[in-house]
Coordinates of C-alpha atoms in Angstrom, one line a residue:
Chain Q
X1 CA 0.1 -0.2 0.0
X2 CA 1.9 3.1 -0.8
X3 CA 0.9 6.1 -3.9
X4 CA 1.8 5.6 -7.3
X5 CA 5.2 7.8 -8.0
X6 CA 3.5 10.5 -10.1
X7 CA 5.6 9.7 -12.8
X8 CA 5.1 6.5 -12.8
X9 CA 1.5 7.8 -12.7
X10 CA 1.3 8.9 -16.3
X11 CA 3.6 6.3 -18.4
X12 CA 0.5 3.5 -17.0
X13 CA -3.2 4.6 -19.2
X14 CA -5.1 2.9 -16.2
X15 CA -3.0 4.3 -13.8
X16 CA -4.6 7.6 -13.7
X17 CA -7.8 6.4 -13.3
X18 CA -7.0 4.8 -9.1
X19 CA -7.2 7.4 -6.2
X20 CA -3.7 8.6 -5.0
X21 CA -4.4 6.1 -1.3
X22 CA -5.5 2.6 -2.3
X23 CA -5.8 -0.8 -0.3
X24 CA -5.8 -2.8 -2.8
X25 CA -2.5 -5.0 -1.9
X26 CA -1.0 -8.0 -2.6
X27 CA -3.1 -10.8 -0.1
X28 CA -1.8 -9.9 3.4
X29 CA 0.4 -12.2 5.2
X30 CA -0.6 -13.2 8.9
X31 CA 1.7 -11.2 10.8
X32 CA 4.7 -13.4 13.1
X33 CA 2.5 -15.1 16.0
X34 CA 3.8 -13.1 19.5
X35 CA 4.8 -15.9 20.6
X36 CA 5.0 -19.5 19.5
X37 CA 1.4 -21.2 18.2
X38 CA -0.5 -18.1 18.5
X39 CA -2.8 -17.8 15.7
X40 CA -4.1 -15.4 14.0
X41 CA -5.6 -17.1 11.4
X42 CA -10.0 -17.7 11.2
X43 CA -9.5 -21.1 12.0
X44 CA -10.1 -23.4 8.9
X45 CA -8.8 -21.5 6.0
X46 CA -7.8 -22.9 2.9
X47 CA -4.1 -21.8 2.1
X48 CA -5.3 -20.8 -1.5
X49 CA -8.9 -20.6 -2.8
X50 CA -9.0 -20.7 -6.9
X51 CA -11.0 -18.0 -8.7
X52 CA -13.3 -18.9 -11.8
X53 CA -14.3 -16.4 -13.6
X54 CA -17.2 -16.2 -15.3
X55 CA -18.2 -12.6 -16.3
X56 CA -17.6 -13.1 -20.1
X57 CA -20.2 -16.2 -20.3
X58 CA -22.3 -15.9 -17.4
X59 CA -22.1 -12.1 -16.6
X60 CA -22.3 -10.3 -19.8
X61 CA -25.4 -13.3 -20.9
X62 CA -27.3 -11.2 -18.4
X63 CA -26.3 -7.8 -19.5
X64 CA -29.2 -5.8 -21.4
X65 CA -26.3 -5.3 -23.9
X66 CA -24.6 -7.5 -26.3
X67 CA -21.2 -6.6 -26.2
X68 CA -19.1 -7.3 -30.0
X69 CA -16.9 -10.0 -30.2
X70 CA -13.7 -8.4 -30.1
X71 CA -14.2 -6.8 -27.4
X72 CA -15.5 -10.4 -25.5
X73 CA -12.6 -11.2 -26.8
X74 CA -10.0 -8.1 -25.0
X75 CA -11.7 -8.7 -21.8
X76 CA -11.1 -12.9 -21.3
X77 CA -7.7 -11.6 -22.6
X78 CA -6.9 -9.1 -19.9
X79 CA -8.3 -11.5 -17.4
X80 CA -6.2 -14.3 -18.9
X81 CA -3.0 -11.6 -18.2
X82 CA -4.3 -11.4 -14.2
X83 CA -3.4 -14.7 -13.5
X84 CA -6.8 -15.6 -13.3
X85 CA -6.3 -20.3 -14.0
X86 CA -10.3 -20.1 -15.2
X87 CA -12.0 -18.0 -17.1
X88 CA -15.5 -19.0 -18.2
X89 CA -15.2 -17.5 -21.7
X90 CA -18.6 -18.5 -23.8
X91 CA -21.5 -20.7 -24.2
X92 CA -23.0 -22.8 -26.5
X93 CA -26.7 -21.9 -27.2
X94 CA -28.4 -21.8 -29.8
X95 CA -28.6 -18.1 -30.7
X96 CA -32.2 -17.8 -31.1
X97 CA -32.4 -18.1 -26.7
X98 CA -29.0 -16.3 -25.9
X99 CA -28.0 -13.7 -28.7
X100 CA -25.2 -11.9 -25.9
X101 CA -23.7 -15.7 -26.8
X102 CA -24.2 -16.0 -30.3
X103 CA -20.6 -15.3 -31.3
X104 CA -19.5 -18.4 -29.5
X105 CA -16.8 -19.8 -32.5
X106 CA -15.7 -16.3 -33.4
X107 CA -14.5 -15.6 -29.5
X108 CA -13.1 -19.3 -28.9
X109 CA -10.8 -19.0 -32.1
X110 CA -10.2 -15.8 -31.3
X111 CA -8.9 -15.2 -28.1
X112 CA -5.2 -15.8 -26.6
X113 CA -4.6 -19.3 -25.0
X114 CA -2.4 -18.7 -22.4
X115 CA -0.2 -21.2 -20.6
X116 CA -2.2 -23.2 -17.3
X117 CA -5.8 -20.9 -17.8
X118 CA -8.8 -22.8 -18.5
X119 CA -11.4 -21.6 -20.5
X120 CA -14.1 -23.6 -20.1
X121 CA -17.0 -23.6 -22.3
X122 CA -20.9 -24.5 -21.6
X123 CA -22.4 -27.2 -23.7
X124 CA -26.3 -28.0 -22.9
X125 CA -26.5 -30.9 -25.4
X126 CA -24.3 -32.8 -28.3
X127 CA -24.9 -30.8 -30.6
X128 CA -23.5 -27.7 -28.5
X129 CA -20.6 -29.8 -27.3
X130 CA -19.4 -31.0 -30.7
X131 CA -19.4 -27.3 -31.9
X132 CA -17.9 -26.5 -28.9
X133 CA -15.0 -28.4 -29.9
X134 CA -14.8 -27.8 -33.4
X135 CA -14.4 -24.0 -32.0
X136 CA -11.1 -25.5 -29.7
X137 CA -12.5 -26.1 -26.7
X138 CA -11.1 -28.1 -24.2
X139 CA -12.9 -28.3 -21.5
X140 CA -16.5 -27.7 -21.3
X141 CA -20.1 -27.4 -18.7
X142 CA -23.2 -29.0 -17.5
X143 CA -25.7 -26.9 -15.8
X144 CA -28.2 -29.3 -13.6
X145 CA -30.5 -27.4 -11.2
X146 CA -32.0 -29.0 -7.9
X147 CA -35.2 -27.6 -8.8
X148 CA -37.8 -29.3 -10.9
X149 CA -39.7 -25.7 -12.2
X150 CA -36.9 -24.3 -12.5
X151 CA -35.8 -26.4 -14.7
X152 CA -38.9 -26.8 -17.2
X153 CA -39.0 -22.5 -17.3
X154 CA -35.0 -22.6 -18.0
X155 CA -34.6 -25.9 -20.3
X156 CA -37.7 -27.1 -21.1
X157 CA -37.0 -30.5 -19.5
X158 CA -37.3 -32.4 -16.2
X159 CA -34.4 -32.7 -14.3
X160 CA -34.2 -36.8 -15.1
X161 CA -34.2 -35.9 -18.4
X162 CA -31.4 -33.1 -18.5
X163 CA -29.7 -35.4 -16.5
X164 CA -29.8 -37.8 -19.7
X165 CA -28.8 -35.2 -21.7
X166 CA -25.8 -34.1 -19.5
X167 CA -24.1 -37.9 -19.5
X168 CA -24.7 -38.2 -23.2
X169 CA -22.6 -35.3 -23.5
X170 CA -20.2 -36.1 -20.2
X171 CA -19.4 -39.6 -22.0
X172 CA -18.1 -38.2 -25.0
X173 CA -15.9 -35.3 -23.4
X174 CA -14.1 -38.6 -21.3
X175 CA -13.6 -40.2 -24.5
X176 CA -11.8 -37.2 -25.8
X177 CA -9.9 -36.9 -21.9
X178 CA -12.3 -33.2 -21.9
X179 CA -12.4 -32.5 -18.5
X180 CA -15.9 -31.5 -17.4
X181 CA -17.8 -29.6 -15.1
X182 CA -21.4 -29.7 -13.3
X183 CA -23.2 -26.8 -12.0
X184 CA -26.0 -26.9 -9.5
X185 CA -29.0 -24.0 -9.8
X186 CA -30.7 -23.0 -7.2
X187 CA -29.0 -24.7 -4.9
X188 CA -30.5 -22.4 -1.8
X189 CA -33.5 -21.3 -3.5
X190 CA -35.5 -21.6 -6.7
X191 CA -37.8 -18.7 -8.4
X192 CA -40.7 -20.4 -8.8
X193 CA -40.4 -23.2 -5.6
X194 CA -39.1 -21.0 -3.0
X195 CA -36.7 -23.0 -0.7
X196 CA -35.5 -26.0 -1.8
X197 CA -34.3 -28.7 0.2
X198 CA -30.1 -30.1 1.4
X199 CA -30.5 -33.0 0.5
X200 CA -32.1 -32.8 -3.3
X201 CA -29.3 -30.5 -4.3
X202 CA -27.2 -33.5 -2.3
X203 CA -28.8 -35.6 -4.8
X204 CA -28.4 -33.9 -8.0
X205 CA -24.7 -33.2 -7.4
X206 CA -24.2 -36.8 -6.8
X207 CA -25.4 -37.5 -10.1
X208 CA -23.1 -35.2 -11.9
X209 CA -20.4 -36.4 -10.3
X210 CA -21.1 -39.4 -10.9
X211 CA -20.9 -39.1 -14.2
X212 CA -17.8 -38.0 -14.6
X213 CA -17.9 -33.7 -14.1
X214 CA -14.3 -33.5 -12.1
X215 CA -16.1 -30.6 -9.8
X216 CA -19.8 -29.3 -8.7
X217 CA -20.4 -25.8 -8.6
X218 CA -23.0 -25.0 -6.8
X219 CA -25.1 -21.5 -7.4
X220 CA -27.1 -19.5 -5.0
X221 CA -28.9 -18.5 -8.6
X222 CA -31.0 -15.6 -6.6
X223 CA -29.3 -14.6 -4.1
X224 CA -30.9 -15.5 -1.5
X225 CA -28.9 -17.6 0.6
X226 CA -27.2 -16.8 4.0
X227 CA -24.5 -18.6 6.0
X228 CA -26.5 -20.6 7.9
X229 CA -28.2 -22.0 4.7
X230 CA -24.7 -22.2 3.2
X231 CA -23.9 -24.5 5.6
X232 CA -27.0 -26.8 6.2
X233 CA -26.7 -27.2 1.9
X234 CA -22.9 -27.4 1.8
X235 CA -23.1 -30.5 4.7
X236 CA -26.0 -32.6 3.0
X237 CA -24.0 -32.4 -0.6
X238 CA -20.4 -32.6 1.5
X239 CA -21.4 -36.9 2.1
X240 CA -21.9 -37.7 -1.3
X241 CA -19.0 -35.6 -2.8
X242 CA -15.5 -34.1 -1.5
X243 CA -14.9 -30.5 -0.5
X244 CA -12.2 -30.8 -3.2
X245 CA -14.6 -31.3 -6.2
X246 CA -16.5 -28.3 -5.1
X247 CA -17.7 -24.7 -5.6
X248 CA -19.4 -22.1 -4.7
X249 CA -20.7 -19.9 -7.3
X250 CA -22.7 -17.3 -5.0
X251 CA -25.5 -14.2 -6.8
X252 CA -24.9 -10.9 -4.6
X253 CA -28.7 -10.1 -4.6
X254 CA -28.7 -9.8 -1.2
X255 CA -26.0 -8.5 -0.8
X256 CA -25.0 -11.9 0.6
X257 CA -22.3 -13.3 -1.2
X258 CA -19.1 -12.5 0.8
X259 CA -20.4 -13.8 4.0
X260 CA -22.0 -17.0 2.2
X261 CA -18.6 -17.3 0.6
X262 CA -16.3 -16.8 3.4
X263 CA -18.8 -19.4 5.2
X264 CA -18.0 -22.2 1.8
X265 CA -14.5 -21.5 2.5
X266 CA -14.4 -21.8 6.4
X267 CA -12.8 -24.6 4.4
X268 CA -4.8 -13.1 -9.0
X269 CA -3.4 -9.8 -9.9
X270 CA -6.4 -7.9 -8.4
X271 CA -5.5 -5.0 -10.0
X272 CA -5.7 -6.1 -13.5
X273 CA -8.8 -7.8 -12.7
X274 CA -10.2 -4.3 -12.3
X275 CA -8.6 -3.2 -15.0
X276 CA -10.9 -5.4 -17.1
X277 CA -13.8 -4.5 -14.6
X278 CA -13.0 -0.5 -16.1
X279 CA -12.7 -2.1 -18.9
X280 CA -15.4 -3.9 -19.7
X281 CA -17.9 -1.7 -17.8
X282 CA -16.5 1.3 -20.0
X283 CA -17.8 -0.8 -23.1
X284 CA -21.0 -1.8 -21.6
X285 CA -21.7 2.0 -20.5
X286 CA -22.3 1.2 -17.2
X287 CA -21.5 1.3 -13.4
X288 CA -19.5 -1.6 -12.0
X289 CA -20.7 -3.5 -9.1
X290 CA -17.8 -4.6 -7.5
X291 CA -17.7 -2.0 -4.3
X292 CA -13.8 -2.4 -4.2
X293 CA -13.8 -1.0 -7.6
X294 CA -16.2 2.1 -6.8
X295 CA -14.0 2.5 -3.4
X296 CA -10.9 2.5 -5.3
X297 CA -11.5 4.7 -8.8
X298 CA -11.9 8.8 -8.9
X299 CA -15.1 9.5 -9.4
Chain G
X1 CA -41.7 -16.7 2.6
X2 CA -44.5 -16.6 0.3
X3 CA -46.5 -14.9 -1.5
X4 CA -48.7 -11.7 -0.1
X5 CA -52.3 -12.4 -0.5
X6 CA -53.7 -10.1 -3.0
X7 CA -56.8 -8.7 -1.0
X8 CA -54.1 -7.6 1.9
X9 CA -51.8 -6.3 -1.2
X10 CA -54.1 -3.7 -2.2
X11 CA -54.8 -2.6 1.5
X12 CA -51.5 -1.6 2.9
X13 CA -50.5 1.6 0.9
X14 CA -46.5 -0.3 1.2
X15 CA -46.7 -3.6 -0.1
X16 CA -47.6 -3.0 -4.2
X17 CA -44.6 -1.8 -4.2
X18 CA -43.4 -5.1 -3.4
X19 CA -42.3 -8.0 -5.8
X20 CA -45.0 -10.6 -6.3
X21 CA -42.2 -13.1 -4.4
X22 CA -40.5 -12.2 -1.6
X23 CA -37.4 -13.7 0.5
X24 CA -37.9 -11.5 3.2
X25 CA -39.8 -13.2 6.2
X26 CA -39.4 -13.8 10.2
X27 CA -35.9 -15.1 10.9
X28 CA -35.9 -18.7 10.0
X29 CA -36.0 -21.1 12.9
X30 CA -33.5 -23.6 12.2
X31 CA -35.0 -27.3 11.3
X32 CA -35.3 -29.3 13.8
X33 CA -32.4 -32.0 14.7
X34 CA -32.5 -35.1 12.4
X35 CA -30.4 -36.8 15.0
X36 CA -30.2 -35.9 18.4
X37 CA -26.9 -34.1 18.3
X38 CA -27.0 -33.0 15.2
X39 CA -26.4 -29.4 15.2
X40 CA -27.4 -26.7 12.2
X41 CA -26.3 -23.9 13.4
X42 CA -23.4 -21.9 12.9
X43 CA -21.3 -22.8 16.1
X44 CA -20.5 -19.7 18.1
X45 CA -23.6 -17.5 17.5
X46 CA -25.4 -15.6 19.6
X47 CA -29.2 -16.3 19.6
X48 CA -30.6 -12.4 19.8
X49 CA -27.4 -9.5 18.4
X50 CA -29.2 -5.8 19.3
X51 CA -29.3 -3.5 16.0
X52 CA -28.7 -0.1 16.7
X53 CA -29.4 2.0 13.9
X54 CA -27.2 5.1 13.0
X55 CA -28.7 5.8 10.3
X56 CA -30.7 8.9 11.1
X57 CA -27.8 10.0 12.8
X58 CA -24.3 8.5 10.6
X59 CA -26.6 8.4 7.9
X60 CA -27.8 11.9 7.3
X61 CA -25.0 13.3 8.3
X62 CA -22.8 11.9 5.3
X63 CA -25.7 12.8 2.6
X64 CA -25.8 15.8 0.0
X65 CA -29.1 17.0 1.1
X66 CA -30.4 17.8 3.6
X67 CA -33.4 16.5 4.9
X68 CA -36.0 18.9 6.7
X69 CA -37.1 18.3 10.7
X70 CA -40.1 16.9 10.1
X71 CA -38.7 14.6 7.6
X72 CA -35.8 13.3 10.1
X73 CA -38.8 12.9 12.6
X74 CA -41.1 10.6 10.6
X75 CA -38.0 9.2 10.2
X76 CA -37.1 7.8 13.2
X77 CA -41.1 7.4 13.4
X78 CA -41.3 4.7 11.1
X79 CA -38.0 3.1 13.0
X80 CA -39.0 3.0 16.2
X81 CA -42.8 0.8 15.2
X82 CA -39.6 -1.1 13.3
X83 CA -39.1 -2.6 16.5
X84 CA -35.6 -1.4 16.5
X85 CA -34.3 -0.2 20.1
X86 CA -32.2 1.8 19.9
X87 CA -32.0 4.4 17.2
X88 CA -28.8 6.8 17.1
X89 CA -30.2 10.4 17.2
X90 CA -27.3 12.1 19.4
X91 CA -25.0 15.0 17.9
X92 CA -21.6 15.6 18.8
X93 CA -21.0 17.5 22.5
X94 CA -18.0 19.0 23.9
X95 CA -18.3 19.8 28.0
X96 CA -19.8 23.1 27.9
X97 CA -23.0 22.2 26.2
X98 CA -23.0 18.7 28.4
X99 CA -25.8 20.3 30.4
X100 CA -27.8 22.2 28.0
X101 CA -27.8 18.4 26.3
X102 CA -29.3 17.0 29.7
X103 CA -32.2 19.2 29.1
X104 CA -33.9 16.3 27.1
X105 CA -30.9 13.7 26.1
X106 CA -30.8 10.4 26.7
X107 CA -27.4 9.2 25.9
X108 CA -24.7 10.7 24.6
X109 CA -21.7 9.4 22.1
X110 CA -18.5 9.9 22.5
X111 CA -15.8 9.8 19.5
X112 CA -12.5 8.6 20.0
X113 CA -10.1 6.8 16.9
X114 CA -7.7 4.5 17.1
X115 CA -5.0 7.2 14.8
X116 CA -3.5 10.9 15.8
X117 CA -3.4 11.6 12.3
X118 CA -7.3 10.8 12.1
X119 CA -7.7 12.5 15.4
X120 CA -5.7 15.7 14.2
X121 CA -7.5 15.9 10.8
X122 CA -11.0 15.7 12.3
X123 CA -11.1 17.1 15.9
X124 CA -7.2 19.1 16.1
X125 CA -6.2 17.5 19.3
X126 CA -3.7 14.1 19.5
X127 CA -5.8 11.1 20.8
X128 CA -4.4 11.4 24.3
X129 CA -5.9 15.4 24.2
X130 CA -8.9 13.9 22.8
X131 CA -9.8 11.4 25.9
X132 CA -8.8 14.4 28.6
X133 CA -11.6 16.3 27.1
X134 CA -13.7 12.6 26.8
X135 CA -13.3 11.5 30.3
X136 CA -14.8 15.8 31.1
X137 CA -18.0 14.6 29.0
X138 CA -18.2 10.9 30.6
X139 CA -17.3 12.7 34.1
X140 CA -20.6 15.8 33.8
X141 CA -23.2 12.4 31.9
X142 CA -22.4 10.2 34.6
X143 CA -23.1 12.4 37.0
X144 CA -26.6 13.2 35.9
X145 CA -27.2 9.5 35.1
X146 CA -26.4 9.9 31.1
X147 CA -25.2 6.9 29.9
X148 CA -22.0 7.5 26.9
X149 CA -21.0 5.4 24.3
X150 CA -18.1 5.2 23.4
X151 CA -16.8 5.1 19.1
X152 CA -13.2 4.3 18.3
X153 CA -12.8 5.2 14.7
X154 CA -10.3 4.0 12.5
X155 CA -10.0 0.5 13.9
X156 CA -9.4 -1.6 10.7
X157 CA -7.5 1.5 8.5
X158 CA -7.2 5.2 8.9
X159 CA -7.8 7.5 5.6
X160 CA -4.3 8.8 6.2
X161 CA -1.4 6.4 8.2
X162 CA -3.1 3.2 6.6
X163 CA -2.6 0.2 8.9
X164 CA -3.4 0.6 12.5
X165 CA -2.1 -1.9 14.5
X166 CA -4.8 -3.8 16.5
X167 CA -2.8 -2.5 20.6
X168 CA -3.8 0.6 19.6
X169 CA -7.6 0.1 19.5
X170 CA -7.4 -2.0 22.5
X171 CA -5.6 0.9 24.2
X172 CA -7.9 3.5 23.5
X173 CA -10.6 1.1 23.6
X174 CA -9.9 0.7 27.1
X175 CA -9.3 3.9 27.8
X176 CA -13.2 4.8 27.0
X177 CA -14.3 1.4 29.0
X178 CA -12.5 2.8 31.7
X179 CA -13.4 6.5 31.7
X180 CA -17.1 4.8 32.1
X181 CA -18.7 4.5 28.7
X182 CA -21.0 1.7 28.8
X183 CA -20.1 0.1 25.6
X184 CA -17.5 0.7 23.0
X185 CA -18.4 1.1 19.1
X186 CA -15.0 -0.2 17.2
X187 CA -15.7 0.8 13.6
X188 CA -13.9 0.2 10.9
X189 CA -14.6 3.9 8.9
X190 CA -13.2 3.6 5.6
X191 CA -14.3 -0.2 5.2
X192 CA -11.2 -2.0 4.4
X193 CA -10.8 -4.3 6.8
X194 CA -12.2 -8.0 5.9
X195 CA -12.4 -11.0 7.7
X196 CA -8.5 -11.9 9.4
X197 CA -8.3 -8.2 10.1
X198 CA -11.5 -7.9 12.4
X199 CA -10.7 -11.3 13.9
X200 CA -7.5 -10.2 14.9
X201 CA -8.6 -6.4 16.0
X202 CA -11.5 -8.3 18.4
X203 CA -8.8 -10.8 19.9
X204 CA -7.2 -7.9 21.0
X205 CA -9.4 -5.5 23.0
X206 CA -11.4 -8.6 24.1
X207 CA -8.5 -8.7 26.2
X208 CA -9.3 -5.4 27.9
X209 CA -13.0 -5.2 27.4
X210 CA -15.6 -8.0 28.1
X211 CA -17.4 -8.5 24.3
X212 CA -20.8 -7.4 26.3
X213 CA -19.8 -4.6 26.5
X214 CA -18.6 -4.3 22.8
X215 CA -20.3 -3.7 19.1
X216 CA -19.2 -3.0 15.7
X217 CA -19.5 -0.1 12.9
X218 CA -18.7 -1.5 9.9
X219 CA -18.3 0.6 6.5
X220 CA -18.9 -1.4 3.7
X221 CA -17.1 0.9 0.9
X222 CA -15.5 -2.3 -0.3
X223 CA -18.4 -4.5 0.1
X224 CA -17.0 -6.7 3.4
X225 CA -19.0 -5.7 5.7
X226 CA -21.0 -8.8 6.6
X227 CA -18.6 -10.8 6.1
X228 CA -16.9 -8.9 8.8
X229 CA -20.1 -8.7 11.0
X230 CA -20.4 -12.5 10.4
X231 CA -16.7 -13.0 11.7
X232 CA -17.4 -10.5 14.9
X233 CA -20.8 -12.5 15.9
X234 CA -18.7 -15.9 15.8
X235 CA -16.0 -13.9 18.3
X236 CA -19.4 -13.1 20.2
X237 CA -20.1 -9.5 19.6
X238 CA -23.8 -9.4 20.3
X239 CA -24.2 -5.5 19.0
X240 CA -23.9 -4.1 15.2
X241 CA -24.2 -0.9 14.2
X242 CA -26.4 -0.3 10.5
X243 CA -27.9 2.6 9.1
X244 CA -31.4 1.9 7.1
X245 CA -31.8 1.7 3.8
X246 CA -27.3 2.5 3.7
X247 CA -28.2 5.9 4.2
X248 CA -24.3 7.9 4.2
X249 CA -21.8 7.9 2.1
X250 CA -17.6 7.9 2.5
X251 CA -16.1 11.2 2.5
X252 CA -12.9 9.7 1.7
X253 CA -13.8 7.7 -0.8
X254 CA -16.0 9.8 -3.4
X255 CA -18.8 7.7 -4.9
X256 CA -18.5 5.0 -2.5
X257 CA -20.7 4.0 -0.4
X258 CA -20.6 3.8 3.5
X259 CA -22.2 2.2 6.2
X260 CA -24.1 -1.0 5.7
X261 CA -27.6 -1.6 5.2
X262 CA -29.6 -2.3 8.1
X263 CA -32.0 -4.0 5.7
X264 CA -28.7 -6.5 4.5
X265 CA -28.4 -7.2 7.9
X266 CA -31.1 -7.9 9.1
X267 CA -31.8 -10.0 6.8
X268 CA -28.5 -12.1 7.1
X269 CA -29.4 -12.5 10.7
X270 CA -32.8 -13.7 9.9
X271 CA -31.6 -16.3 7.7
X272 CA -29.7 -16.9 10.3
X273 CA -31.6 -17.6 12.9
X274 CA -30.7 -15.2 15.2
X275 CA -33.2 -12.7 17.5
X276 CA -33.1 -8.9 16.6
X277 CA -36.7 -8.0 17.7
X278 CA -36.5 -5.9 14.1
X279 CA -39.5 -6.0 11.5
X280 CA -37.5 -6.2 8.1
X281 CA -40.5 -5.2 6.7
X282 CA -40.7 -2.5 8.2
X283 CA -37.3 -1.2 8.2
X284 CA -38.1 -1.8 4.1
X285 CA -40.7 0.7 4.4
X286 CA -38.6 3.4 6.3
X287 CA -36.0 3.4 3.6
X288 CA -38.4 3.9 1.1
X289 CA -39.8 6.7 3.2
X290 CA -36.1 8.8 3.5
X291 CA -35.3 7.7 0.0
X292 CA -38.1 9.7 -1.7
X293 CA -37.3 12.4 0.6
X294 CA -33.3 12.1 -0.2
X295 CA -34.4 12.0 -3.9
X296 CA -31.5 8.6 -4.3
X297 CA -31.5 5.3 -5.0
X298 CA -31.4 2.6 -2.0
X299 CA -28.3 1.3 -0.8
X300 CA -29.8 -2.1 0.5
X301 CA -29.1 -4.8 -1.5
X302 CA -32.3 -6.4 -0.2
X303 CA -34.2 -3.6 -0.5
X304 CA -33.0 -3.2 -4.4
X305 CA -34.1 -6.6 -4.2
X306 CA -37.7 -6.8 -3.4
X307 CA -39.1 -3.8 -4.8
X308 CA -40.4 -3.6 -8.1
X309 CA -38.5 -1.0 -10.4

């Protein structure tokens, strides 16, 4: 933490936007124990947390404005340079349903593929899967849900039918040594059904894990969860799936996301992520939803 | 949780603003244990948390628009009806004002800081000098049986000095507590704290002051407030300061937010099954009222999620 020297500020095309005093720094090392054995860390926290960046797909898909292909590619390239190891790039779904992702092939072909970085793409069915492979995808994702109603409204089939489709996709992917990530939507609540029982989340997660998904991302799709419901859901899921294969995807609709994430983990160069965020918000002509960014940029 | 019946919606002057499907309800009782001894609650949480509503003072003070007195009164009345047991409407005092304040006040607050620079910039004296002044004020107040609440600003960081060492926060807190403050509110004035720094600071302060006398006043400037509050209540803190609609910006980070929204805190506490005695609907209504008067958008995410746009 400290001020950026003035000469340096002018050279950096982005730094001039930042305020003088910044609280953004490297991850804080825990202070040395004053007495042997004295713990300063919150107990049970991991040393490392992998961030899966879903802005280019989940984010842009849900923005009113569709950004041009070259802007998407530039965004993903900036995020790659920020040190993110997983960036969800696009979705191979019909452009009739998701026009924001219609340029999926161009995006996949146009992005820089940084070594050590994964660029998973969504593939709801075999057709999408084949298009994704043809476009150069090396990792895919499938989206289940813990709510029958949500599944019906979203992809017009029951949970059971969707699992069958995903099994086809996953089998093909595994035959080609392509890793598959599984998502479970509505893990903490459904916009149609309301509360979702943890056992249902565990059941769907288990089905996805058993068919070969290497990781299951548990999504609080409408952001209604709180630390208590997060804990109960994770306890149920962790009976079926090792915690090392779990991820959380928390929406911040009710401002609860960080508290929920903290609960889940009780168990990247940030500047560059902020820069990428500033880039895409300028392109979208909108204000960032990141409070850290709001606090750090000059208005 | 469930939809409000249509007939009822039209009678309530405010309900028509709410969406069909709401996630706002009573505090969720923990589900009955399936097996004896099986715990569903997050361990170490209190049964009850007191909310100290600072919107009318800390919040409105930091809003660009000044609201007329009658609006302030109406806001405070609505917050009272929401079940909030403590609504901050107190003033800064210097010792010579105490007799006048005594006429109507039921409580006063004194504001210390854990940073010399912040103190100097804010009230133009050193920490030591300010403590002396507070001792005068507190003594007078206690002679009149007026309780005094102590605040420690910059508990997790200072806009001028940067990081603040926990031992300093503990030292200032102890001085305020020793002079007779019944409660010490530890303020993350610029919202830079994270769960780790909150924990380290509280560990230091709790060596000097019983946790029952502690409160946290977390700003949400960097979006960390709820995570920090959760950490504090897991360590036994039972009092949380917050502001309806997240009123009040941050004078040190232009364009950024300040106080954490009472609605968002209540949503989290309700979800955890913690009692507060406060009705979230009514706080949202009060928030809607004051934001309309201020012609601004609420900072509460719960309110944003619940009102029809």
